[in-house]
Coordinates of C-alpha atoms in Angstrom, one line a residue:
Chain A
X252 CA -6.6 -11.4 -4.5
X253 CA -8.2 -9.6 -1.3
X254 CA -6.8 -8.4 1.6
X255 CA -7.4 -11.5 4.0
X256 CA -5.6 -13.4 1.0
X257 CA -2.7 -11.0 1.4
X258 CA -2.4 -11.2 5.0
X259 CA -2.7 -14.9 5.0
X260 CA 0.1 -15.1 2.7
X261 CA 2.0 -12.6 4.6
X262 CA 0.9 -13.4 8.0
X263 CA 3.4 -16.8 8.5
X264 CA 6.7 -14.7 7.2
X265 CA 6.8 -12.7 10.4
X266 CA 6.2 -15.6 12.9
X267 CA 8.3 -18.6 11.3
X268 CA 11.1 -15.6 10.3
X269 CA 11.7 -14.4 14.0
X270 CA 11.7 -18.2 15.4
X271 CA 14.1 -19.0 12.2
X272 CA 16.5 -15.9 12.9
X273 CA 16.4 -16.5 16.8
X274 CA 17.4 -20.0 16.5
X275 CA 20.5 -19.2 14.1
X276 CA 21.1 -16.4 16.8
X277 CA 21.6 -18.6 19.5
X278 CA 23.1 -21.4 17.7
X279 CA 25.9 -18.7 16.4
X280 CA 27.1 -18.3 20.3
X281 CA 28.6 -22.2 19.7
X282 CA 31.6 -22.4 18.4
X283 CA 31.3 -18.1 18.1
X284 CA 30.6 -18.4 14.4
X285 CA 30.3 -15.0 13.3
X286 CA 29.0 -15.2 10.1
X287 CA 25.5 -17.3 11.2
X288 CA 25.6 -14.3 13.8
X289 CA 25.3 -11.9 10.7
X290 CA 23.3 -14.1 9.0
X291 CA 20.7 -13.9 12.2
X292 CA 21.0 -10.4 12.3
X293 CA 19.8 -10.2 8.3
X294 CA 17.1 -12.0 8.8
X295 CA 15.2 -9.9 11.8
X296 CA 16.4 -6.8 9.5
X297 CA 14.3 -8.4 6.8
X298 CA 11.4 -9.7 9.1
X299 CA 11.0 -6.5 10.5
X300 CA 10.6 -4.6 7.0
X301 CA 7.7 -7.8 5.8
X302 CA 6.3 -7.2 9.1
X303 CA 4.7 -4.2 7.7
X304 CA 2.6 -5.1 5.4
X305 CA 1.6 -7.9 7.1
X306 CA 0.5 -5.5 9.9
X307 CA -1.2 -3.3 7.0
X308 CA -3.0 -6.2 5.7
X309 CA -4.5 -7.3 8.7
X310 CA -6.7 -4.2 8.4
X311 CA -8.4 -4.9 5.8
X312 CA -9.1 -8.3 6.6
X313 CA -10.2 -6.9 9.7
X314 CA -13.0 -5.2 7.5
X315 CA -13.7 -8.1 5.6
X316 CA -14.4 -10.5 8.3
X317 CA -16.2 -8.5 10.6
X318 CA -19.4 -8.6 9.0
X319 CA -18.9 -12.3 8.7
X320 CA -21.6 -14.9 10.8
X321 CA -19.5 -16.5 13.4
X322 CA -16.8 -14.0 13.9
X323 CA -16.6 -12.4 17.4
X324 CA -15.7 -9.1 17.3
X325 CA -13.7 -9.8 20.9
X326 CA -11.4 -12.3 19.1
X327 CA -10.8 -9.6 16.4
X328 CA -9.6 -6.7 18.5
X329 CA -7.7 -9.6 20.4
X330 CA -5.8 -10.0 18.1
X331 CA -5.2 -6.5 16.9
X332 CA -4.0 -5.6 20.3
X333 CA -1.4 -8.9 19.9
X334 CA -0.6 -7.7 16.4
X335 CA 0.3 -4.1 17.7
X336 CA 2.5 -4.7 20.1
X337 CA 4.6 -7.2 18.4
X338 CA 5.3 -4.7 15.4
X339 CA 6.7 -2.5 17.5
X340 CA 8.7 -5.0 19.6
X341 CA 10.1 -6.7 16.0
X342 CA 10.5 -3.0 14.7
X343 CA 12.5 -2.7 17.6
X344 CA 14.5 -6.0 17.6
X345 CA 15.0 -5.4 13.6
X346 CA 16.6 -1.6 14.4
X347 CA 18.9 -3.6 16.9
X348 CA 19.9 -5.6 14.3
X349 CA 20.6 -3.3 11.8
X350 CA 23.0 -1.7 14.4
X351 CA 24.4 -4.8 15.1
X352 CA 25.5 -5.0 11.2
X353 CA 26.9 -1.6 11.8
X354 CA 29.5 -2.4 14.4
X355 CA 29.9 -5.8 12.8
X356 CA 30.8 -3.8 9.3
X357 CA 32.8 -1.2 11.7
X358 CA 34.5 -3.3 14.1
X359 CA 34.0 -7.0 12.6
X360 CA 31.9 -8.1 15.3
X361 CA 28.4 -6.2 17.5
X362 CA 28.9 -5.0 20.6
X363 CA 28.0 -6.8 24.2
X364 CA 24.8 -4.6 24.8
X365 CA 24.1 -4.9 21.1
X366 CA 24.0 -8.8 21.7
X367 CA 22.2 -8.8 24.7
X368 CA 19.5 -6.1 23.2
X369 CA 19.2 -8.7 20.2
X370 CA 18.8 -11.4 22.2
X371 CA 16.0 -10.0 24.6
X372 CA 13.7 -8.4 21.9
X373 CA 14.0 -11.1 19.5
X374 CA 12.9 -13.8 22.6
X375 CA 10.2 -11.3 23.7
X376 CA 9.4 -10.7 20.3
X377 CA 9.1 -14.5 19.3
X378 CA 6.5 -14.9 21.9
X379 CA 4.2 -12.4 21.2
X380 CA 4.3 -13.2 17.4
X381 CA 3.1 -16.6 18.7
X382 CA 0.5 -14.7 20.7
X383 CA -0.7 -12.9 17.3
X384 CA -0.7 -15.9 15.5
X385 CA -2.6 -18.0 18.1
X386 CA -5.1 -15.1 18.5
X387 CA -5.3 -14.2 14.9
X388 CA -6.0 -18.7 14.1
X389 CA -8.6 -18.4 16.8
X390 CA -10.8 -15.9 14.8
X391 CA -11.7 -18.0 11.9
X392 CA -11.0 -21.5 13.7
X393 CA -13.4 -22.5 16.4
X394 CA -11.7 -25.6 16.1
X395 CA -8.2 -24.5 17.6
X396 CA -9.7 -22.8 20.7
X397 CA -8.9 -24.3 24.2
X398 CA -12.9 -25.5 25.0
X399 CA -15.7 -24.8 22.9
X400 CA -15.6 -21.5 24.0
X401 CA -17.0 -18.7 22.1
X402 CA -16.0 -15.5 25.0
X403 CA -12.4 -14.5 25.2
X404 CA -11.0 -16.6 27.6
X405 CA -7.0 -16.1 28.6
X406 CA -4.6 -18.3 30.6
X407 CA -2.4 -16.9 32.9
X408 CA 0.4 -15.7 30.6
X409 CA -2.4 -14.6 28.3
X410 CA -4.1 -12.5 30.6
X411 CA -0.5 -11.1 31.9
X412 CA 0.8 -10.5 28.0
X413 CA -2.6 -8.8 27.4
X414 CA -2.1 -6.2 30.0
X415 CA 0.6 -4.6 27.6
X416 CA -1.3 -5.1 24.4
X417 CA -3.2 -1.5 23.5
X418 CA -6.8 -2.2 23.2
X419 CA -6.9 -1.1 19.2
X420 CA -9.8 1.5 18.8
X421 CA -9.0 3.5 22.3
X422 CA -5.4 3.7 20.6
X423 CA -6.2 4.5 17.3
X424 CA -8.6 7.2 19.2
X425 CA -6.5 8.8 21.4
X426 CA -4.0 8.7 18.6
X427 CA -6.5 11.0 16.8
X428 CA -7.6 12.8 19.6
X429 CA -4.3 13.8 21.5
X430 CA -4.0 18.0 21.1
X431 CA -6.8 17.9 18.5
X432 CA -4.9 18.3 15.3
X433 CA -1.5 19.2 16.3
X434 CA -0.9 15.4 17.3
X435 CA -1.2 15.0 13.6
X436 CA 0.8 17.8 12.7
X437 CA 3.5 16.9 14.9
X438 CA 3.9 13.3 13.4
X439 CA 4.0 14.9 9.5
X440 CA 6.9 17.6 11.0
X441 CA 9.0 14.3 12.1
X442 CA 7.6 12.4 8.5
X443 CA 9.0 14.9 6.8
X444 CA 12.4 15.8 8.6
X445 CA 12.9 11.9 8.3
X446 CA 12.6 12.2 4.5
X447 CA 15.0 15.0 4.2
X448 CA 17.5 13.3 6.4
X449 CA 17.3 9.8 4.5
X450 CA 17.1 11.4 0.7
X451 CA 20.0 13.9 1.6
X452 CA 22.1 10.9 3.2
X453 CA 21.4 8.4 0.9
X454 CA 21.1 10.3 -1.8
X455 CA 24.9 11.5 -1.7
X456 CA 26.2 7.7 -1.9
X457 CA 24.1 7.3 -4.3
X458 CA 25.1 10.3 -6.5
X459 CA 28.9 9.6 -5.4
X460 CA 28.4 5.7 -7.0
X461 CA 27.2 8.0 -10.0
X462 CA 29.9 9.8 -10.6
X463 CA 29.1 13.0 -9.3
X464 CA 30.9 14.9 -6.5
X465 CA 34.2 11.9 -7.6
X466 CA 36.5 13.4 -5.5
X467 CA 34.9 12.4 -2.2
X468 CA 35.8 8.3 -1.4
X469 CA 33.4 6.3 -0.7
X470 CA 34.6 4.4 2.6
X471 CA 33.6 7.4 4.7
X472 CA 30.9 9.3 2.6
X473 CA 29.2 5.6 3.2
X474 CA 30.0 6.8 7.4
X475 CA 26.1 8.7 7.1
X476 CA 24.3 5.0 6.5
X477 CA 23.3 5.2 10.4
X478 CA 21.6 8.7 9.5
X479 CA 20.0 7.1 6.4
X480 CA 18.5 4.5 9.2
X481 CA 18.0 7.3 11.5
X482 CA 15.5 9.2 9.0
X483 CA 14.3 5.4 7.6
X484 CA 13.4 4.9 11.6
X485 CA 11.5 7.8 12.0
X486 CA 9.4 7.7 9.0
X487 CA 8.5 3.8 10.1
X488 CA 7.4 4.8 13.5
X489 CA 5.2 8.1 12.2
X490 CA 4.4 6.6 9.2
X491 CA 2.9 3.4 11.4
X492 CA 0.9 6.1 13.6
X493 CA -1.1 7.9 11.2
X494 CA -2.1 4.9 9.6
X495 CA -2.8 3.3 13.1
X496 CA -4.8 6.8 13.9
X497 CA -7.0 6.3 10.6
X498 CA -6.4 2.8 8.8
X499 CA -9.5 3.6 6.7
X500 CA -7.7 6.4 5.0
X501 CA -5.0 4.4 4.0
X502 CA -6.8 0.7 3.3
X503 CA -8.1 1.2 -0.3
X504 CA -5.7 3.5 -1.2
X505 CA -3.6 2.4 -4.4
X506 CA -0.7 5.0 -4.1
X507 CA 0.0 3.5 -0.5
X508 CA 0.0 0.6 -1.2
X509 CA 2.6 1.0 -4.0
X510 CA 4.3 3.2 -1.7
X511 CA 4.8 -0.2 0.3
X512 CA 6.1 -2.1 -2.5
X513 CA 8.3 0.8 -3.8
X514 CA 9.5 0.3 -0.1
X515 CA 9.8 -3.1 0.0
X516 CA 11.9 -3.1 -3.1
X517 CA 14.0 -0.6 -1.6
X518 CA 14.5 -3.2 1.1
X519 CA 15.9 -5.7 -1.8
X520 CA 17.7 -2.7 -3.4
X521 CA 19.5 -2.8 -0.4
X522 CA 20.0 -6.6 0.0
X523 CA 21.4 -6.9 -3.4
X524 CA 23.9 -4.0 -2.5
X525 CA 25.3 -5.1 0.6
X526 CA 24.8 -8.9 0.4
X527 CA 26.2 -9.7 -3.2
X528 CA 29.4 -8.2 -2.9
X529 CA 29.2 -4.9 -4.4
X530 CA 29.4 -2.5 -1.4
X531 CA 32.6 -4.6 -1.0
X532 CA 34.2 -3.2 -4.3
X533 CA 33.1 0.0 -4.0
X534 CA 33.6 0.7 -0.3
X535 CA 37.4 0.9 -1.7
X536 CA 36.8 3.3 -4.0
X537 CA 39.0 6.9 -3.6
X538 CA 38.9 9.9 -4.6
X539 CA 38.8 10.0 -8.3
X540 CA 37.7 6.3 -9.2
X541 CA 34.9 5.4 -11.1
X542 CA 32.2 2.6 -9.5
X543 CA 31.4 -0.4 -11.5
X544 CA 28.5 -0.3 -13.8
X545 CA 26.4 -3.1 -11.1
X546 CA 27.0 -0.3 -8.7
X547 CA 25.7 2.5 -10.7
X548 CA 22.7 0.3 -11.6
X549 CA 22.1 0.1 -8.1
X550 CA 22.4 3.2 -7.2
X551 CA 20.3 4.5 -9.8
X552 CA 17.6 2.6 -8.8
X553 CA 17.8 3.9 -5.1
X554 CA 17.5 7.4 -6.4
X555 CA 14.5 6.3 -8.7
X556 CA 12.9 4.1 -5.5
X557 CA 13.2 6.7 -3.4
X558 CA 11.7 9.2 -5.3
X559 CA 8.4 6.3 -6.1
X560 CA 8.3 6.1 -2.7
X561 CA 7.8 10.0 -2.2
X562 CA 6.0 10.6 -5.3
X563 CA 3.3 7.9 -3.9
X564 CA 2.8 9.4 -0.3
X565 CA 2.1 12.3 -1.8
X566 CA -0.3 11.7 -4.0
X567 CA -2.0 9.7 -1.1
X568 CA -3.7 12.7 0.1
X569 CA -6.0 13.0 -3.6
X570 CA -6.3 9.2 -4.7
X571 CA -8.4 8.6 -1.6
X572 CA -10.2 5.8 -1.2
X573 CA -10.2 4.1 -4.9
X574 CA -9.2 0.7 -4.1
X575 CA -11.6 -1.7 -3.2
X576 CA -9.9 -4.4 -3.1
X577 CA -11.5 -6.0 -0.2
X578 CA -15.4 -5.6 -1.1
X579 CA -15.4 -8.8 -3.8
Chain B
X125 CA -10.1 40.8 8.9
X126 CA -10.7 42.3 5.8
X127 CA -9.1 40.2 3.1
X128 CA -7.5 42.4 0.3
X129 CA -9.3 42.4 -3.4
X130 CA -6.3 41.4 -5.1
X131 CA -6.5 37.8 -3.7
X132 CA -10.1 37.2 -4.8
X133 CA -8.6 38.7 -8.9
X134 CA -5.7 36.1 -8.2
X135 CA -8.3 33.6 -7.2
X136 CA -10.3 34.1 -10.3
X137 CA -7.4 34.0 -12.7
X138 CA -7.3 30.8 -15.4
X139 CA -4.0 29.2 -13.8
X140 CA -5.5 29.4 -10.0
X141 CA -8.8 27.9 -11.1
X142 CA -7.1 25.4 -12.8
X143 CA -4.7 24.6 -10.3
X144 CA -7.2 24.1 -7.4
X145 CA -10.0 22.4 -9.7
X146 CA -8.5 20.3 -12.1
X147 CA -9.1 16.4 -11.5
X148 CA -5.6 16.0 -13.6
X149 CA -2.6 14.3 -12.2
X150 CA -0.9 17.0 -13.1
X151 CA -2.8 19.6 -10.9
X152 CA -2.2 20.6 -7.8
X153 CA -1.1 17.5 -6.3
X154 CA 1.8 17.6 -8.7
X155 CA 3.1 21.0 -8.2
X156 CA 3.0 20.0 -4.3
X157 CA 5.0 17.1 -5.3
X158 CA 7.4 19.1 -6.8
X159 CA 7.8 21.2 -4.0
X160 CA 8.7 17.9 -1.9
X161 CA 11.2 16.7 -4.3
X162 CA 12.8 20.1 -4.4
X163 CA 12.5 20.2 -0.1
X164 CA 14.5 16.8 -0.3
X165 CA 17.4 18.5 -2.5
X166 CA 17.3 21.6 -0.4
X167 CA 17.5 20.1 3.1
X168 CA 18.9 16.8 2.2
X169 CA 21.7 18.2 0.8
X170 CA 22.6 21.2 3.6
X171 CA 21.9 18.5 6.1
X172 CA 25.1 16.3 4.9
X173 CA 26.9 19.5 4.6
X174 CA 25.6 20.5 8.3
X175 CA 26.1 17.1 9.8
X176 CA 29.8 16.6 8.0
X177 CA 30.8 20.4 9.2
X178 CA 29.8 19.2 12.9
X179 CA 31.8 15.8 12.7
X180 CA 29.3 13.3 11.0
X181 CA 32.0 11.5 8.7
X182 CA 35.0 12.9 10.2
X183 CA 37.4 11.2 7.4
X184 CA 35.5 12.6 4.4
X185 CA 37.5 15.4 2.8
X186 CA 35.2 18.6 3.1
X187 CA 36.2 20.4 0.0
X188 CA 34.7 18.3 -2.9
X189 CA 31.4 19.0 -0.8
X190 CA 31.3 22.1 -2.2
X191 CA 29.8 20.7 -5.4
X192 CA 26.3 20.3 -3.3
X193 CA 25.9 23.8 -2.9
X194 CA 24.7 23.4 -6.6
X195 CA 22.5 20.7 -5.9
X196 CA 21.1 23.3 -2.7
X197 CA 20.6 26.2 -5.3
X198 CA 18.4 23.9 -7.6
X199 CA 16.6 22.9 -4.8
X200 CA 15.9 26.5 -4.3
X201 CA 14.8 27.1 -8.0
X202 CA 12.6 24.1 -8.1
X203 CA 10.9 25.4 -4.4
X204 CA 10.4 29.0 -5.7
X205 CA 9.0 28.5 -8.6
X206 CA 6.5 26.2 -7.3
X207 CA 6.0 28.1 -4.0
X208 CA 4.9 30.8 -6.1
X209 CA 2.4 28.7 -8.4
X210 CA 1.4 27.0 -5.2
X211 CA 0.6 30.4 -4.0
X212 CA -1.3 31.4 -7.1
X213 CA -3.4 28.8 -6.4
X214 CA -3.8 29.7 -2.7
X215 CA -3.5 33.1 -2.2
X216 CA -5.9 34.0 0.5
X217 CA -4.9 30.9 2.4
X218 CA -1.4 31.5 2.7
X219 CA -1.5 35.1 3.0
X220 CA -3.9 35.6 5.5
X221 CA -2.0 33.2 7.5
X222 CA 0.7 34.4 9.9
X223 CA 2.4 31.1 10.0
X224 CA 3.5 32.0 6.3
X225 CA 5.2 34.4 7.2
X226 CA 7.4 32.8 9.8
X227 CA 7.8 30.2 7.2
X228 CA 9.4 32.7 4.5
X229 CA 11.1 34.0 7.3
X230 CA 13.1 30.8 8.8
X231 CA 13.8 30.3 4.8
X232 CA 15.3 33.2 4.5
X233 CA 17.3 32.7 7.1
X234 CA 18.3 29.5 6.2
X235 CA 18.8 30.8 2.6
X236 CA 21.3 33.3 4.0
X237 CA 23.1 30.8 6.3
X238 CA 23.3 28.6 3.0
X239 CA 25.3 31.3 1.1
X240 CA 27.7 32.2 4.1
X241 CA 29.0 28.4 4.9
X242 CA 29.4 29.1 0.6
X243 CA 31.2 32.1 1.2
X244 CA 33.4 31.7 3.8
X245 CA 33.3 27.8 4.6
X246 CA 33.8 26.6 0.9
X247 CA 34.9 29.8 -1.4
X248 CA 38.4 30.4 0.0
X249 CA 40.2 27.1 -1.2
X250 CA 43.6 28.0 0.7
X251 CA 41.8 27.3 4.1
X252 CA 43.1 24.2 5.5
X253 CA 39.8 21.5 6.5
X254 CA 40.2 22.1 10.4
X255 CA 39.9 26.4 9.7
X256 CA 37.3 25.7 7.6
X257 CA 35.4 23.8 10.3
X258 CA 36.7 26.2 12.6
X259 CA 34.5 28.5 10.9
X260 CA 31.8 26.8 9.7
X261 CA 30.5 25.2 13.4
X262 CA 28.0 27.8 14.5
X263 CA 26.7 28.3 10.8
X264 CA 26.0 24.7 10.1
X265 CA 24.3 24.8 13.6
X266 CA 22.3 27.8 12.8
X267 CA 21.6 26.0 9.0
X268 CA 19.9 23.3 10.8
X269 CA 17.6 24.9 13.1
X270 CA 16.6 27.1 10.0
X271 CA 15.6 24.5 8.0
X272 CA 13.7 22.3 10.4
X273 CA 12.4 25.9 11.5
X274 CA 10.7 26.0 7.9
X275 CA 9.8 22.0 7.5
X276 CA 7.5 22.7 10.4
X277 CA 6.0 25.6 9.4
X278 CA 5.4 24.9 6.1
X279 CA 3.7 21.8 7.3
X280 CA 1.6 23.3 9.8
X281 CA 0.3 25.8 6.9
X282 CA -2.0 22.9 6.3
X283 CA -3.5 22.6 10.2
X284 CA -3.5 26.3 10.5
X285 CA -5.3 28.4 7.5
X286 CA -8.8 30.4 8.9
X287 CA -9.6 31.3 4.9
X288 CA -9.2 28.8 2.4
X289 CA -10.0 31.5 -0.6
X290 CA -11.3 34.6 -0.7
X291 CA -14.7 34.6 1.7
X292 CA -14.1 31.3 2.7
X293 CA -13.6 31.7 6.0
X294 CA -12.9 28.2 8.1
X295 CA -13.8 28.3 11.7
X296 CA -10.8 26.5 14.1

């Protein structure tokens, strides 16, 4: 296992995922079935979240390949650029969706601009994952280009599209270089305030399900989930820039990339929650009651992921670089 | 600036060298961790005080919150204790640094805020929920300025220190 192994097992989950959640999307406005709408929205939720490490991966493929006869350095950073700006545009789409879930838990269906939102980012976002997978294919198979060609060459949507996409190392740079320092300062402030904000929120259901603090009920101590996703949000969108700013600090890091898997399994933590019909049972629970023992066990690993996850980043800092997994 | 003796005799001490040397685990990185975990108690749990006081959650009864204050207060233990060895192993840096002081300063504060939303907020149980929000508004405000106040300055201790120990000076 390298890292161009894990992005080529990752790399088709984000693509195939957003066409497969955009087709139940718009097959749910027939016959306004409401549960493939929910369905739809679950799946860009989880997209986004593999999306990730996909991203991450790509990285250190990047590093593997590079040195490689017969890989153009042009299509590389091509495809970087694709890559970049379809995270953000799924990370967006998947945020959508999980507000969508919100108002379809609050007020059984999402609202009209929720909808709409969806339905915009998740077309936008199908067609530059396209983009990143055409673009990424074209690196390693001369075949698949349009001619022979070995230059960049775009089409007219391409070289429209690529207008938008950052060019990777000016944006990585002037991530770096924006006020010196403080720009990195600034995004560990937000990191930080985000953690403290999702522990704190999450952290009381979690302890509730427990059995501490029994006399508050669940239904509306579960009312600070949007904060949870509020401090989850922030720490994806700093956490994504100061890796973007210096990838090679992160790339052979083992306590990142554990940090990611703790994170991913926080992701199923979730599913398995919500999805199997626990939150159902316990979202009745009043003042006083005690939660199932499933619910407990779930909750208990929540407090134990989310304390991996922040053990890991911070040891980050001292593991260094001590992963090679890409040099074999 | 002349840096006071005392820091370098600190600096020297077995536990200091230890802390800032060892290749263990369980050196530095881990008392830092600590001081995270104990951050996430501390502001995690004012902040869903703070955010229910201001009308996050509207339908969850206020009183059995009270039982986070003792979750806040071990938060507190946890960060003192390894603020201090943290500090051992740092002296010069933090100390010389004025950002350290607006730091103990905002916690203070907050600290203070902390035990007033306690003493007046949660402490009387006769007050009905809408006097005790009545009351608490501009203190759970206040509680989270504070403690974003001390999130950024303790983080920008890191980007800001000129000495690093005693004679080390680091030009900025």
């Amino acid at each position: 296992m390298n890292f161009a192994h894990l992005h080529l097992l990752l790399n088709h989950f984000p693509i195939i995922g957003t066409i497969v959640g955009l087709g139940l999307f718009l097959i749910s406005f027939f016959g306004k079935n409401d549960d493939l709408r929910r369905g739809s929205l679950i799946v860009f939720a989880a997209v986004a979240l593999l999306t990730i490490p996909t991203f991450l991966s790509g990285f250190g493929a990047q590093l593997m390949v590079k040195q490689k006869p017969g890989v153009s350095d042009a299509f590389i950073q091509r495809h970087e650029g694709a890559a970049m700006l379809s995270l953000w545009f799924m990370e967006a789409t998947g945020a959508l969706a999980l507000i969508g879930l919100w108002q379809v838990h609050r007020i059984s269906r999402p609202a009209t601009w929720n909808v709409s939102a969806v339905l915009l980012f998740s077309l936008v976002t199908v067609g530059l994952m396209a983009r990143t997978g055409n673009t990424g294919g074209d690196i390693r198979h001369p075949e698949i280009r349009g001619s022979q060609q070995v230059a960049v060459t775009e089409g007219t949507v391409g070289s429209i599209v690529h207008a938008f996409e950052p060019t990777p190392d000016k944006f990585s740079e002037s991530i770096l270089g924006w006020w010196g320092g403080w720009w990195w300062a600034f995004i560990m402030v937000l990191h930080f305030i985000g953690l403290a904000l999702l522990i704190g929120t999450m952290g009381a259901l979690d302890i509730r399900i427990l059995g501490f603090a029994k006399q508050l009920p669940i239904a509306p101590l579960h009312r600070f989930v949007p904060w949870a996703i509020v401090g989850l949000g922030i720490n994806i969108v700093t956490g994504m820039l100061a890796f973007i700013g210096q990838p090679q600090n992160y790339i052979y890091n083992p306590a990142f990339w554990l940090k990611m898997l703790a994170l991913l399994l926080l992701g199923l933590n979730a599913a398995a929650f919500y999805l199997t019909g626990i939150f159902d049972r316990v979202e009745r629970l009043g003042a006083g009651e005690d939660a199932p023992m499933s619910a407990k066990l779930i909750a208990a690993s929540s407090l134990f992921l989310c304390f991996a996850v922040l053990t890991l980043g911070r040891y980050i800092q001292p593991t260094g670089d001590s992963l090679r997994l890409g040099s074999n | 600036m002349a840096v006071p003796e005392l820091f370098h005799t600190i600096e020297e001490s077995g536990l200091s060298t230890w802390m800032r040397n060892s290749e263990s685990v369980f050196g530095f990185y881990f008392i830092l961790l600590f001081h995270t975990i104990g951050l996430s108690l501390l502001v995690g749990a004012n902040a869903v005080v703070d955010l229910r006081i201001l009308g996050v959650a509207a339908d969850l009864p206020l009183k059995p919150l009270k039982r986070f204050f003792g979750i806040m207060w071990m938060g507190l233990g946890i960060n003192v204790t390894t603020g201090i060895l943290l500090l051992t192993a740092y002296p010069t840096k933090a100390l010389t640094n004025p950002v350290f002081y607006v730091k103990l300063s905002f916690i203070a504060l907050a600290v203070m805020t902390m035990q007033m939303i306690n003493a007046r907020v949660f402490a009387d149980a006769s007050l009905s929920e809408a006097a005790m929000i009545a009351k608490g508004k501009t203190m759970a405000k206040w509680s989270l300025v504070f403690w974003i106040g001390a999130i950024t300055a303790g983080r920008l201790l890191s980007e800001t220190y000129t000495y690093l120990t005693y004679g080390h000076h680091v030009a900025r």
